[in-house]
CSV table of C-alpha atoms in Angstrom, one decimal:
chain,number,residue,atom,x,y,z
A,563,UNK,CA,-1.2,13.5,22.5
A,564,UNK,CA,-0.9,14.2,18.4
A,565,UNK,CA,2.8,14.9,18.0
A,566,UNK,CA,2.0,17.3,14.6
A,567,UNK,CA,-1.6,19.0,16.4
A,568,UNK,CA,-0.2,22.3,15.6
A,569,UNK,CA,0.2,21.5,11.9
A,570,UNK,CA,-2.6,19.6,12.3
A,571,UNK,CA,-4.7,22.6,13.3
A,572,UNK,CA,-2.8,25.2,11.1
A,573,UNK,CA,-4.1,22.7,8.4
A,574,UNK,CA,-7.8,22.2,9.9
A,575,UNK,CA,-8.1,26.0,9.3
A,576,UNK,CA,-6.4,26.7,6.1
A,577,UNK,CA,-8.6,23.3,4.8
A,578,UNK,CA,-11.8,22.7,6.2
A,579,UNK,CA,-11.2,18.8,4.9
A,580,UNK,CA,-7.5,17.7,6.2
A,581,UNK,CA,-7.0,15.2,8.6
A,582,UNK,CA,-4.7,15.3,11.2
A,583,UNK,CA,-2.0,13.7,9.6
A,584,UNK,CA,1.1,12.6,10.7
A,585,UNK,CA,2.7,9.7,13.1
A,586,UNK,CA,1.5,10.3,16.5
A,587,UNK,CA,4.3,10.8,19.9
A,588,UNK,CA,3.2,8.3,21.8
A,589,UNK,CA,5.3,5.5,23.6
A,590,UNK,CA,4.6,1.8,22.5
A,591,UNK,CA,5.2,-0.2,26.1
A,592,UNK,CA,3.9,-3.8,25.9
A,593,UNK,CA,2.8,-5.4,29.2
A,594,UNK,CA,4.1,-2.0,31.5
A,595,UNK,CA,7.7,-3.3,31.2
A,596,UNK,CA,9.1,-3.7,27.5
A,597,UNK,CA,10.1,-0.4,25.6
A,598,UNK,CA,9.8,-0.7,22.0
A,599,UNK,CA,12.2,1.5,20.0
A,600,UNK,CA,9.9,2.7,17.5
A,601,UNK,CA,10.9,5.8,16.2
A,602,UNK,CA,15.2,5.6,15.0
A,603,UNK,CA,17.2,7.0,12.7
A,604,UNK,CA,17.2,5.1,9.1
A,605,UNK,CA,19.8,3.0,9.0
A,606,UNK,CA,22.7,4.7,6.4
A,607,UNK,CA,21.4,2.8,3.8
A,608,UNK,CA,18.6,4.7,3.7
A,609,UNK,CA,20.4,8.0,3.6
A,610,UNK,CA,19.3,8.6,-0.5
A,611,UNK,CA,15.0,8.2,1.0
A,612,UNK,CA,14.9,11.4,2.5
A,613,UNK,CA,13.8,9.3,5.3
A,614,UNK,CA,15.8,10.1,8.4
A,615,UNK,CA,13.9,8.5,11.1
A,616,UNK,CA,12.3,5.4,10.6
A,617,UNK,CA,8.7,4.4,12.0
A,618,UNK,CA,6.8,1.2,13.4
A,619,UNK,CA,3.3,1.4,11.8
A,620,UNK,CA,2.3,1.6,15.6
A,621,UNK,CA,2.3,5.3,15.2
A,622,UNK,CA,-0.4,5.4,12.6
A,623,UNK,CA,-2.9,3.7,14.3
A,624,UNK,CA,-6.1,5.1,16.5
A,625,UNK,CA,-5.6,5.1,19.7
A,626,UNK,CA,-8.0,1.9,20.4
A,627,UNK,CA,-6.0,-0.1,17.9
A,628,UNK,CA,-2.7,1.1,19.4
A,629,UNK,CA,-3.6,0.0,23.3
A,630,UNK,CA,-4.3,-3.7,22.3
A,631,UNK,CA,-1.0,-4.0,21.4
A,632,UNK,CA,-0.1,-2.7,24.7
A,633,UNK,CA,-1.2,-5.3,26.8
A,634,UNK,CA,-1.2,-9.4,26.2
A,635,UNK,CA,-4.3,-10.2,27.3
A,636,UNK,CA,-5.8,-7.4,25.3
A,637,UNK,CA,-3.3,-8.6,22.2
A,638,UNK,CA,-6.2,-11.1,19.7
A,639,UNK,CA,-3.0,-12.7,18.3
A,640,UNK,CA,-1.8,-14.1,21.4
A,641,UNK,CA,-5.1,-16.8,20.9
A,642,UNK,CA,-2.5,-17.8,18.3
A,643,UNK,CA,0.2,-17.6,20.1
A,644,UNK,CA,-1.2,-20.3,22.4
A,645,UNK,CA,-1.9,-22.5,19.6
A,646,UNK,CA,1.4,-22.5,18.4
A,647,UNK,CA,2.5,-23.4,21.9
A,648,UNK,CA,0.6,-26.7,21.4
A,649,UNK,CA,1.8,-27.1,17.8
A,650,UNK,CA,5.6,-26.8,18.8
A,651,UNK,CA,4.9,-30.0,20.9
A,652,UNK,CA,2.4,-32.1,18.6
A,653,UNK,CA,4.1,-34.6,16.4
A,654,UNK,CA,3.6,-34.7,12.8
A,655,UNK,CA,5.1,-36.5,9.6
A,656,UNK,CA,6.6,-40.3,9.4
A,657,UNK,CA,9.6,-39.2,11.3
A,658,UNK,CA,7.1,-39.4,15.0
A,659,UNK,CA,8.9,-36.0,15.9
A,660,UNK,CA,7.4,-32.6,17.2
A,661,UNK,CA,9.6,-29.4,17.2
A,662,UNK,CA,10.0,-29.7,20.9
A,663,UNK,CA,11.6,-33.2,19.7
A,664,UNK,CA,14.7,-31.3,18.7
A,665,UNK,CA,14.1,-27.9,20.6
A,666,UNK,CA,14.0,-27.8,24.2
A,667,UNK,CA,12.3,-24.7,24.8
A,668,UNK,CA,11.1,-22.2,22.0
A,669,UNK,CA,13.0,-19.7,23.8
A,670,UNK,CA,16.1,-21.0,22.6
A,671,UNK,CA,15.3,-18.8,19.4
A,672,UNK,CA,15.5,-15.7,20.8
A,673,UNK,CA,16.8,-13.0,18.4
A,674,UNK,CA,16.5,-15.4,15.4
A,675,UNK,CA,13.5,-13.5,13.9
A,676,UNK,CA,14.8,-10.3,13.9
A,677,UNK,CA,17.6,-11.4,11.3
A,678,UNK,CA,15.2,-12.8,9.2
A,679,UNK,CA,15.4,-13.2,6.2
A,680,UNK,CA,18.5,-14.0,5.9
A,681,UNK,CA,20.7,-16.8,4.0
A,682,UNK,CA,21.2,-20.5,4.7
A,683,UNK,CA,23.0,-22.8,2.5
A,684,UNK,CA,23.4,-20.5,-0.2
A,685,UNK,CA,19.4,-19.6,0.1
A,686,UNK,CA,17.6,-16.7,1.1
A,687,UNK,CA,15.1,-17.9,4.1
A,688,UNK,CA,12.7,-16.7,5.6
A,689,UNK,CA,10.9,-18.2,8.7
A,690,UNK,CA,8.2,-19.5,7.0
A,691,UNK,CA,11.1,-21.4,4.6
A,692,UNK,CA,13.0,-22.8,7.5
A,693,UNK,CA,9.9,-24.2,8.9
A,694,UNK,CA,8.8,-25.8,6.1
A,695,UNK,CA,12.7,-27.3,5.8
A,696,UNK,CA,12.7,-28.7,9.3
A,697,UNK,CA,9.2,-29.9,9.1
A,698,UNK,CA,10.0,-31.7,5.8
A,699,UNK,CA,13.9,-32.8,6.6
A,700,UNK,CA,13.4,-33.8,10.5
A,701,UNK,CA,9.7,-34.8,10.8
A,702,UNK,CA,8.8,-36.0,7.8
A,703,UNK,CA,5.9,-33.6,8.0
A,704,UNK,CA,4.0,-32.3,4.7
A,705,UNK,CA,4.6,-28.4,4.2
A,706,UNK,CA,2.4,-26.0,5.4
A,707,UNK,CA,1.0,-23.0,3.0
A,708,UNK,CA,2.3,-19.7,3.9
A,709,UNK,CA,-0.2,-17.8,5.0
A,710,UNK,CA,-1.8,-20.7,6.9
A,711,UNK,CA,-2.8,-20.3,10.5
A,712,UNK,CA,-0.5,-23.2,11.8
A,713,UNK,CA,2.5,-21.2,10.1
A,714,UNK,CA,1.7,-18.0,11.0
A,715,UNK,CA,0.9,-19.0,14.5
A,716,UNK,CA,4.1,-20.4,14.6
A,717,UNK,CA,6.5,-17.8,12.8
A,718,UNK,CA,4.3,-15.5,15.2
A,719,UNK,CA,5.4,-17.7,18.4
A,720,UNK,CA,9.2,-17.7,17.3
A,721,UNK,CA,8.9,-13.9,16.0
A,722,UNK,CA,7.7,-13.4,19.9
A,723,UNK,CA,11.1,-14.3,21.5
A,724,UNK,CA,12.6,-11.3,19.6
A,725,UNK,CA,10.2,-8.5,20.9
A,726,UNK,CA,12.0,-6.2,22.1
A,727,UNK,CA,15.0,-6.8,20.3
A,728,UNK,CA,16.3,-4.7,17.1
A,729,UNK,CA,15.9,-5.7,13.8
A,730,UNK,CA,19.1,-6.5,12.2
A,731,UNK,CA,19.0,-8.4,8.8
A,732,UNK,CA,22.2,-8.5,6.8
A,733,UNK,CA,22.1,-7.0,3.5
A,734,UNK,CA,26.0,-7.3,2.3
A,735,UNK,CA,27.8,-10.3,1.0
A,736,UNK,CA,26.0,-13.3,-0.6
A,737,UNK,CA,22.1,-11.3,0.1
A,738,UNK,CA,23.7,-8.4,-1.6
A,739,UNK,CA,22.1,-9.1,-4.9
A,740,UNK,CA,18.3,-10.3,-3.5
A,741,UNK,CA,18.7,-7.3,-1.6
A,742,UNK,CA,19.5,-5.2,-4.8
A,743,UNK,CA,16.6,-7.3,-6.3
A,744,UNK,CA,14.3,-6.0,-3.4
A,745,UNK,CA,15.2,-2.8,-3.5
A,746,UNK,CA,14.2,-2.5,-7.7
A,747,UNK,CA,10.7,-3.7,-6.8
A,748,UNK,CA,9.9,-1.0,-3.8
A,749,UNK,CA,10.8,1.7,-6.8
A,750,UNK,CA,8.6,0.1,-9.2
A,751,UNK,CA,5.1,1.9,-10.4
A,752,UNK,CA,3.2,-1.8,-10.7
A,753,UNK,CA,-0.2,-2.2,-11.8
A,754,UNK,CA,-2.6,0.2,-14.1
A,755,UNK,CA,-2.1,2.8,-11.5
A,756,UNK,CA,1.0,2.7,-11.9
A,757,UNK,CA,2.5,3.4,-7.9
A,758,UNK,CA,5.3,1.7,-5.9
A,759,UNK,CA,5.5,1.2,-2.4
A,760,UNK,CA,7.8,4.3,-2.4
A,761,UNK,CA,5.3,6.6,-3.8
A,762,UNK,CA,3.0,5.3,-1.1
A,763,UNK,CA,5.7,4.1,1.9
A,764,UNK,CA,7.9,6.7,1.6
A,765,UNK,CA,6.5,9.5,-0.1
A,766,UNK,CA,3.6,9.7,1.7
A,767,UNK,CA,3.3,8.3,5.0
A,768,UNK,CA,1.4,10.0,7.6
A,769,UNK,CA,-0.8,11.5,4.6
A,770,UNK,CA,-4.5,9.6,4.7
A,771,UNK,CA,-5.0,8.1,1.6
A,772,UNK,CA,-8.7,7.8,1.4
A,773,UNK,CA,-9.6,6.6,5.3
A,774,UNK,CA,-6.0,4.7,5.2
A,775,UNK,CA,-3.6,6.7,7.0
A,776,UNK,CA,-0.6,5.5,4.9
A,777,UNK,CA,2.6,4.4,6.9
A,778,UNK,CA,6.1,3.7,6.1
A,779,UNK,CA,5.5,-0.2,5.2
A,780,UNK,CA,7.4,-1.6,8.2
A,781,UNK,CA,7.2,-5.1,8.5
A,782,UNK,CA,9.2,-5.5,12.2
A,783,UNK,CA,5.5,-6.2,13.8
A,784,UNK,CA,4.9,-9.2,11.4
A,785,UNK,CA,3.2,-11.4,11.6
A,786,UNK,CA,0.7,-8.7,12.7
A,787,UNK,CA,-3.2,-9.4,13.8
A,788,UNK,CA,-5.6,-7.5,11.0
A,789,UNK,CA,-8.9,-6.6,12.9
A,790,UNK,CA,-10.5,-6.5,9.7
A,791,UNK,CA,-9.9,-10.0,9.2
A,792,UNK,CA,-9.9,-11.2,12.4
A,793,UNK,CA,-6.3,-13.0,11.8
A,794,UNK,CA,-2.9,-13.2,11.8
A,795,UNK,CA,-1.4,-12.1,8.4
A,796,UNK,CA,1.9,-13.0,6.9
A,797,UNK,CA,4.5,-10.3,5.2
A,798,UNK,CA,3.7,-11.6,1.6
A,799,UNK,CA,0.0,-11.7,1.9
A,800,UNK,CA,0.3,-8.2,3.1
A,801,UNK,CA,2.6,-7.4,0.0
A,802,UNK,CA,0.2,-9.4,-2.2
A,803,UNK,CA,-2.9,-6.8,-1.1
A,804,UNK,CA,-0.7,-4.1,-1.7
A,805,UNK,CA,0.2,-4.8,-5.0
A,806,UNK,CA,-3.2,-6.1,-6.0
A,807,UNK,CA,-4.4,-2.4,-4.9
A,808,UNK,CA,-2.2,-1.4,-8.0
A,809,UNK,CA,-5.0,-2.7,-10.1
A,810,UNK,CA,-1.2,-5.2,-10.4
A,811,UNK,CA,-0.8,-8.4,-10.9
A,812,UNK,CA,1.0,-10.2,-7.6
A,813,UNK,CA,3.4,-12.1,-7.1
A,814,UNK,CA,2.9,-15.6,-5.3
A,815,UNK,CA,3.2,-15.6,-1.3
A,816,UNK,CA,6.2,-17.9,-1.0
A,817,UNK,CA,7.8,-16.7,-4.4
A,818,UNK,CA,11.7,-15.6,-4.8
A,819,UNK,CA,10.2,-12.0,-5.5
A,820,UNK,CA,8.6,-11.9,-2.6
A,821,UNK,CA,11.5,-13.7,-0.6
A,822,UNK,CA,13.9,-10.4,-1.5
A,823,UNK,CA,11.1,-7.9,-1.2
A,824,UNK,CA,10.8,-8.5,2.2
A,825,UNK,CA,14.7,-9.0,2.6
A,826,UNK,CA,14.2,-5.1,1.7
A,827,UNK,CA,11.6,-4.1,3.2
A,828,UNK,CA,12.9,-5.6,6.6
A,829,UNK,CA,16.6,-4.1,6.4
A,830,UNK,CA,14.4,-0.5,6.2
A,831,UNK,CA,13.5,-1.5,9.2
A,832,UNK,CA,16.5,-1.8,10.8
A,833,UNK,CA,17.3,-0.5,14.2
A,834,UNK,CA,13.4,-0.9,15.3
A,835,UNK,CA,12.2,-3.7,18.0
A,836,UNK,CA,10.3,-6.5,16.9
A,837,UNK,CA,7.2,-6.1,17.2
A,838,UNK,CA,6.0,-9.2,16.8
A,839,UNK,CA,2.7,-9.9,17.1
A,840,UNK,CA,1.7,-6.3,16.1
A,841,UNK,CA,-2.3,-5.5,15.8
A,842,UNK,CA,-3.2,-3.4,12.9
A,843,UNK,CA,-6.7,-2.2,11.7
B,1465,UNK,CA,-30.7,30.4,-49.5
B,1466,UNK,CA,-31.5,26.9,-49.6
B,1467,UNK,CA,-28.2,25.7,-50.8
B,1468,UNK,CA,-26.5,27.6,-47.2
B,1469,UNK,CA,-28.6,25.3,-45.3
B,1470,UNK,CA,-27.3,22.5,-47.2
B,1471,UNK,CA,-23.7,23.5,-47.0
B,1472,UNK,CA,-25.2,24.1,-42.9
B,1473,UNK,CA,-26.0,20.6,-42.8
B,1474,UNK,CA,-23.0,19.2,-44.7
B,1475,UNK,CA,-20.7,20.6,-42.0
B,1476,UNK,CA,-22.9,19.4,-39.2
B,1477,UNK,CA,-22.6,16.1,-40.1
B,1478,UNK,CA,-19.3,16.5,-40.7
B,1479,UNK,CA,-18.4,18.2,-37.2
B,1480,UNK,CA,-20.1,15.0,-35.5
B,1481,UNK,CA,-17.6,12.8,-37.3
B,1482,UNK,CA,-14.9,14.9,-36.3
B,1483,UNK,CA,-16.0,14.7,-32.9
B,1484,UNK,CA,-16.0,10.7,-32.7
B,1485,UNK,CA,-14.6,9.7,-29.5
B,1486,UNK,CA,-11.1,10.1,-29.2
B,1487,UNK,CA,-9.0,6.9,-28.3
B,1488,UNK,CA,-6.3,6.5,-25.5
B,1489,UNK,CA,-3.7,6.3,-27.8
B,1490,UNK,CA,-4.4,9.2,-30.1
B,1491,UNK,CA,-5.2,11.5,-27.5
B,1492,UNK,CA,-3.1,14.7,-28.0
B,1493,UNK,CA,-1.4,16.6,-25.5
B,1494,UNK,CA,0.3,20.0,-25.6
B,1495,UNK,CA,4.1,20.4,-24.3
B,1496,UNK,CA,2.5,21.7,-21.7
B,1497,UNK,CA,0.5,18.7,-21.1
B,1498,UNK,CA,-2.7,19.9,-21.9
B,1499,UNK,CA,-6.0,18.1,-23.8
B,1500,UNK,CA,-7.6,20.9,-26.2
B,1501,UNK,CA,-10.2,19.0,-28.1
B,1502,UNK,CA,-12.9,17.4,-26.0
B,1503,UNK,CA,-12.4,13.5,-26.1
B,1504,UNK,CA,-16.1,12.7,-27.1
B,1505,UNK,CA,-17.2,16.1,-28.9
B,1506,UNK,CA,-20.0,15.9,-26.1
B,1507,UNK,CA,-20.2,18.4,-23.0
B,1508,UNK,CA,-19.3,17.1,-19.9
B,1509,UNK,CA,-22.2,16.7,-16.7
B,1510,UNK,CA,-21.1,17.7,-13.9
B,1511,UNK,CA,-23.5,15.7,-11.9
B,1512,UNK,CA,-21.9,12.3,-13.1
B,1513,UNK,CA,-18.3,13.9,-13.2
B,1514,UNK,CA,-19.2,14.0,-9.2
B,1515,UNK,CA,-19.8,10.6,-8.9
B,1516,UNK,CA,-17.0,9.7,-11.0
B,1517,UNK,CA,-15.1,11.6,-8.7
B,1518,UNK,CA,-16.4,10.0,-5.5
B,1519,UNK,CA,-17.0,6.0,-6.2
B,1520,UNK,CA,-14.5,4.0,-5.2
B,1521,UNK,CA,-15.4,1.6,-8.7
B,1522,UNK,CA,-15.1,5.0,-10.7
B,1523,UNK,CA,-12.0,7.8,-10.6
B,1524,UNK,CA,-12.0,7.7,-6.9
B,1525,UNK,CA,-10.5,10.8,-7.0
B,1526,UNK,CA,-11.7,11.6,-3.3
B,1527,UNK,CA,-8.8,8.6,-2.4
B,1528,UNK,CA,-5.9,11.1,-2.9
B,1529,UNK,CA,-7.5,14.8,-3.1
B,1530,UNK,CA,-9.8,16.8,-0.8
B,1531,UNK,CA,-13.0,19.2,-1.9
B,1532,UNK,CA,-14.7,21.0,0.5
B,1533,UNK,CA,-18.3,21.2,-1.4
B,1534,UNK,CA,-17.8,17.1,-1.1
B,1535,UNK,CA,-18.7,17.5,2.6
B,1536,UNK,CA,-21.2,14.7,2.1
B,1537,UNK,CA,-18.6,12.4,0.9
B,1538,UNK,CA,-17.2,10.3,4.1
B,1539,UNK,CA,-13.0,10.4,4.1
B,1540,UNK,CA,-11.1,12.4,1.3
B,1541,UNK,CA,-7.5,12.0,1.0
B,1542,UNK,CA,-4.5,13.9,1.4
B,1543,UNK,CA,-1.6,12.8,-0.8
B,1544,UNK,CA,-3.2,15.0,-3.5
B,1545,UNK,CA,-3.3,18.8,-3.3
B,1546,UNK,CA,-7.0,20.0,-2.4
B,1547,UNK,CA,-9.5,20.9,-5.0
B,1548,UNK,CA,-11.6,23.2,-3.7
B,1549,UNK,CA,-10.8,25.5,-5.7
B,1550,UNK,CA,-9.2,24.4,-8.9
B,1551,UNK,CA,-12.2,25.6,-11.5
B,1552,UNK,CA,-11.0,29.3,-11.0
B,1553,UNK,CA,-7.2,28.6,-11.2
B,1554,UNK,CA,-7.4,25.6,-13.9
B,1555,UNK,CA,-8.8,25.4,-17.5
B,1556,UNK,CA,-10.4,22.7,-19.1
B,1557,UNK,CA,-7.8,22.0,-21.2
B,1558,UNK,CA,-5.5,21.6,-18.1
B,1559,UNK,CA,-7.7,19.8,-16.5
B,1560,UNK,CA,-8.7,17.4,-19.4
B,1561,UNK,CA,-5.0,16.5,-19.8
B,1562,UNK,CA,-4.6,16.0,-16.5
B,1563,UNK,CA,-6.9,13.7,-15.5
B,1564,UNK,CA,-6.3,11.8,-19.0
B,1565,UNK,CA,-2.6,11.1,-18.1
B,1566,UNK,CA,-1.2,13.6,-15.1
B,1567,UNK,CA,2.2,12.7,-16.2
B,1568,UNK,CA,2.6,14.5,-19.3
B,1569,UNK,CA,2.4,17.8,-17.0
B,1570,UNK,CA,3.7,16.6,-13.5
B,1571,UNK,CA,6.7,14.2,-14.5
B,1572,UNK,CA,6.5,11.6,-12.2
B,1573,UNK,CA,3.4,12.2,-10.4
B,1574,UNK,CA,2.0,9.7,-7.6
B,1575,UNK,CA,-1.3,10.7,-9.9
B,1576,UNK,CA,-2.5,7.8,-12.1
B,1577,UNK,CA,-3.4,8.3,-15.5
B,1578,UNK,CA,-7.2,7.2,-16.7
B,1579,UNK,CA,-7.1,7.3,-19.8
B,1580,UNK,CA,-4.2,5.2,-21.1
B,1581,UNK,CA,-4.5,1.8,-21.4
B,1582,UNK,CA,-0.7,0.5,-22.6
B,1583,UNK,CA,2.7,0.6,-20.8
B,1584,UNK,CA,1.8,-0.7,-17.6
B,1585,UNK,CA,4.1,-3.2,-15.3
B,1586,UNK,CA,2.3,-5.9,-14.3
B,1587,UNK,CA,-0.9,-4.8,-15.5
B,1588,UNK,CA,-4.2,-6.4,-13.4
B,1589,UNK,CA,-7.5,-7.7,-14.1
B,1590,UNK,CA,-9.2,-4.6,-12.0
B,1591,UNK,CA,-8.4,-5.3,-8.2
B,1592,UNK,CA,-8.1,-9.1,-8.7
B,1593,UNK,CA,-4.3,-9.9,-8.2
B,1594,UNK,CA,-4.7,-11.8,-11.0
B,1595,UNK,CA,-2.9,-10.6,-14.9
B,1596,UNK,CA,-4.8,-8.6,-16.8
B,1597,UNK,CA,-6.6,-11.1,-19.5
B,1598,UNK,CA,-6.3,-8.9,-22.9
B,1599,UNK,CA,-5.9,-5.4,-23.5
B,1600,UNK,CA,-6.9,-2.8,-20.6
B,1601,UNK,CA,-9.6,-0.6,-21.0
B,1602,UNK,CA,-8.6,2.8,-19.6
B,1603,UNK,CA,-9.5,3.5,-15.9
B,1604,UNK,CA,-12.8,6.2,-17.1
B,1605,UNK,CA,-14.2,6.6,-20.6
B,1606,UNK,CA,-13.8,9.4,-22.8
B,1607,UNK,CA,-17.3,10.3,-21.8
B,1608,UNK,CA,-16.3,10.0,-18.1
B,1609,UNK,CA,-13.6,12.2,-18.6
B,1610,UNK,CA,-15.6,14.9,-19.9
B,1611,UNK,CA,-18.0,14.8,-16.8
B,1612,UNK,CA,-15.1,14.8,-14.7
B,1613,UNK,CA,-13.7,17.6,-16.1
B,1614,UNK,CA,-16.6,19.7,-16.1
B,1615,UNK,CA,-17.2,18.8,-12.7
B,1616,UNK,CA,-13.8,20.5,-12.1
B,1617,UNK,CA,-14.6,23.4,-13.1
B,1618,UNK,CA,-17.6,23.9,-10.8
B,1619,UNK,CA,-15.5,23.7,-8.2
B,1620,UNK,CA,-14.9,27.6,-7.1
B,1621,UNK,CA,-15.3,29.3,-3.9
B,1622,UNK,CA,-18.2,31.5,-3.0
């Protein structure tokens, strides 16, 4: 089943202590009918990593996380899912609109998610931002905080219509420079331990760092369901823990930082299905 | 006779003050990034250098590197090279400066440095998130260095 269990045993014997590292070989297929790709080659960007094939953090998991991903009714974040169903159709704000006031069907947003972020109106936006915009310019509705379960449900829901589909954010013309501006932060050592995402993303993935076995960072199965805390969580609050593991300061889920980090980190995952809703440890 | 055991004495004192703790800043490395004068003037335990080595609140050391008499230890690491046997093949100066600041001998190492306490990005208040409120104290004392280091050294095979 181990795609490396010949390293991995040349290493058990040579080191007593060595896990068996590595991404796994086995085939993500959701529901016995949709194929992710989730193993392609880096996108030509990429071509300065040393990374040639990229890697949904599907591989890295145990075997019992991997298979709940395999199969909706197994999937916890598809609770959510449903509750976002009911929260495309409730009316909010002093507008007496709902999303499905606008929107006939949420279906209509297939493929939007997996060129997210991207810019409108001269803006970098994510999906949490244009939900926020339409809630405030259309409904009349107050915001809702980013890493909130109504959002993340609902970026999660509209993520959804994508699976399946290839992530494909644009990185030239006006994002060019948030993309640049992404790019800087991966390589930088934050936080009195001075490491970067590379140092953990992309030098080391498939190596365990203490019991985590480190992947490359991919963020195409966002917003993914954490078993450890029994939610949904959002691309910056998953940024946010890794930087705070830095012994870093963050930056703020929501904040222009954050907004071209994961401009970034998504075009490295370029050429990989959506995911969406991944489950994770 | 009795003015030998006074000189004795003078340089005993004297050798204690020498041996004050060393701070982050003035530590001295070699160009080959090594540490030769102890950081406290006090030997190292190798009992606490263990747990330094093992706590996740400590060095943590176990995160990132791999020892096979830590069997009792649950989940060591792998983006480190394996310990097991780095007391025969590394000195305590090596070590010393290596575990004070790994860069000055591995440019660029994934490795932090616990004893240096300035020239951070976005320094932390421990694992909070939140901006470190003053100066930093370095990751492990002087003294915590010294038991680390001398717990490196048991570390040989057979």
């Amino acid at each position: 089943m181990k795609f490396k269990a010949l390293t991995a045993v040349a290493a058990l014997l040579a080191a007593p202590l060595a896990y068996a590292g590595g991404p796994d070989d086995d085939t993500l297929v959701v529901n016995e009918e949709v194929e992710m790709a989730t193993k392609v080659a880096a996108p030509a960007h990429m071509s300065d990593t040393g990374i040639d094939t990229i890697m949904s953090g599907w591989h890295f998991r145990t075997d019992e996380t991997q298979s709940l991903q395999m199969d909706d009714f197994e999937n916890p974040s598809m609770i959510f899912v449903d509750q976002a169903v009911d929260y495309f159709e409730t009316v909010d704000g002093t507008e007496g609109k709902s999303c499905a006031s606008c929107h006939e069907s949420v279906e209509e947003f297939a493929g939007l998610s997996a060129t997210m972020p991207k810019m409108i109106d001269g803006k970098l936006t994510t999906m949490e931002d244009l939900l926020n915009s339409h809630r405030a310019e259309a409904m009349g509705a107050e915001p809702w905080k980013w890493s909130s379960a109504e959002m993340q449900a609902l970026v999660a829901l509209i993520g959804l219509q994508s699976r399946g589909m290839p992530m494909n954010v644009a990185i030239d013309g006006d994002a060019a420079p948030y993309w640049e501006q992404g790019k800087e932060m991966y390589y930088t050592r934050y936080g009195q331990l001075e490491l970067s995402c590379a140092n953990c993303h992309e030098e080391n993935y498939g190596n365990f760092i203490r019991a985590d076995h480190l992947s490359q960072g991919q963020i195409n199965g966002f917003p993914t369901y954490r078993l450890k805390q029994a939610k949904l969580i959002s691309r910056h609050n998953r940024f946010r823990g890794c930087i705070r593991d830095t012994r870093g300061e963050t930056f703020a889920e929501g904040s222009d930082e954050f907004r071209a980090l994961e401009l970034y980190v998504a075009s490295r995952g370029n050429g990989l299905s959506v995911e969406t809703p991944a489950v994770r440890q | 006779m009795r003015l030998t055991t006074i000189t004795a004495a003078v340089t005993l004192v004297a050798g204690v003050a020498v041996a004050e703790t060393v701070a982050p800043g003035d530590v001295q490395f070699t160009e080959y990034g090594e540490v030769t004068q102890s950081l406290t003037g006090q030997p190292g335990d190798a009992e606490r250098g263990k747990t330094v080595f093992s706590s996740r609140s400590k060095g943590n050391c176990v995160a990132c590197h791999a020892v096979a008499q830590l069997a009792d230890v649950p989940f060591h690491g792998e983006v480190g090279p394996e310990l097991t046997w780095t007391g025969e093949v590394r000195s305590a100066e090596e070590l010393r400066g290596i575990v004070a600041n790994a860069k000055m001998m591995f440019e660029g190492t994934v490795m932090p440095a616990f004893y240096k306490t300035t020239g951070f990005t976005r320094p932390g208040d421990g694992y909070t998130g939140k901006a470190a409120a003053g100066d930093l104290a370095p990751i492990l004392t002087a003294q915590e260095i010294e038991d680390v280091v001398a717990f490196l050294l048991t570390l040989q095979e057979g």
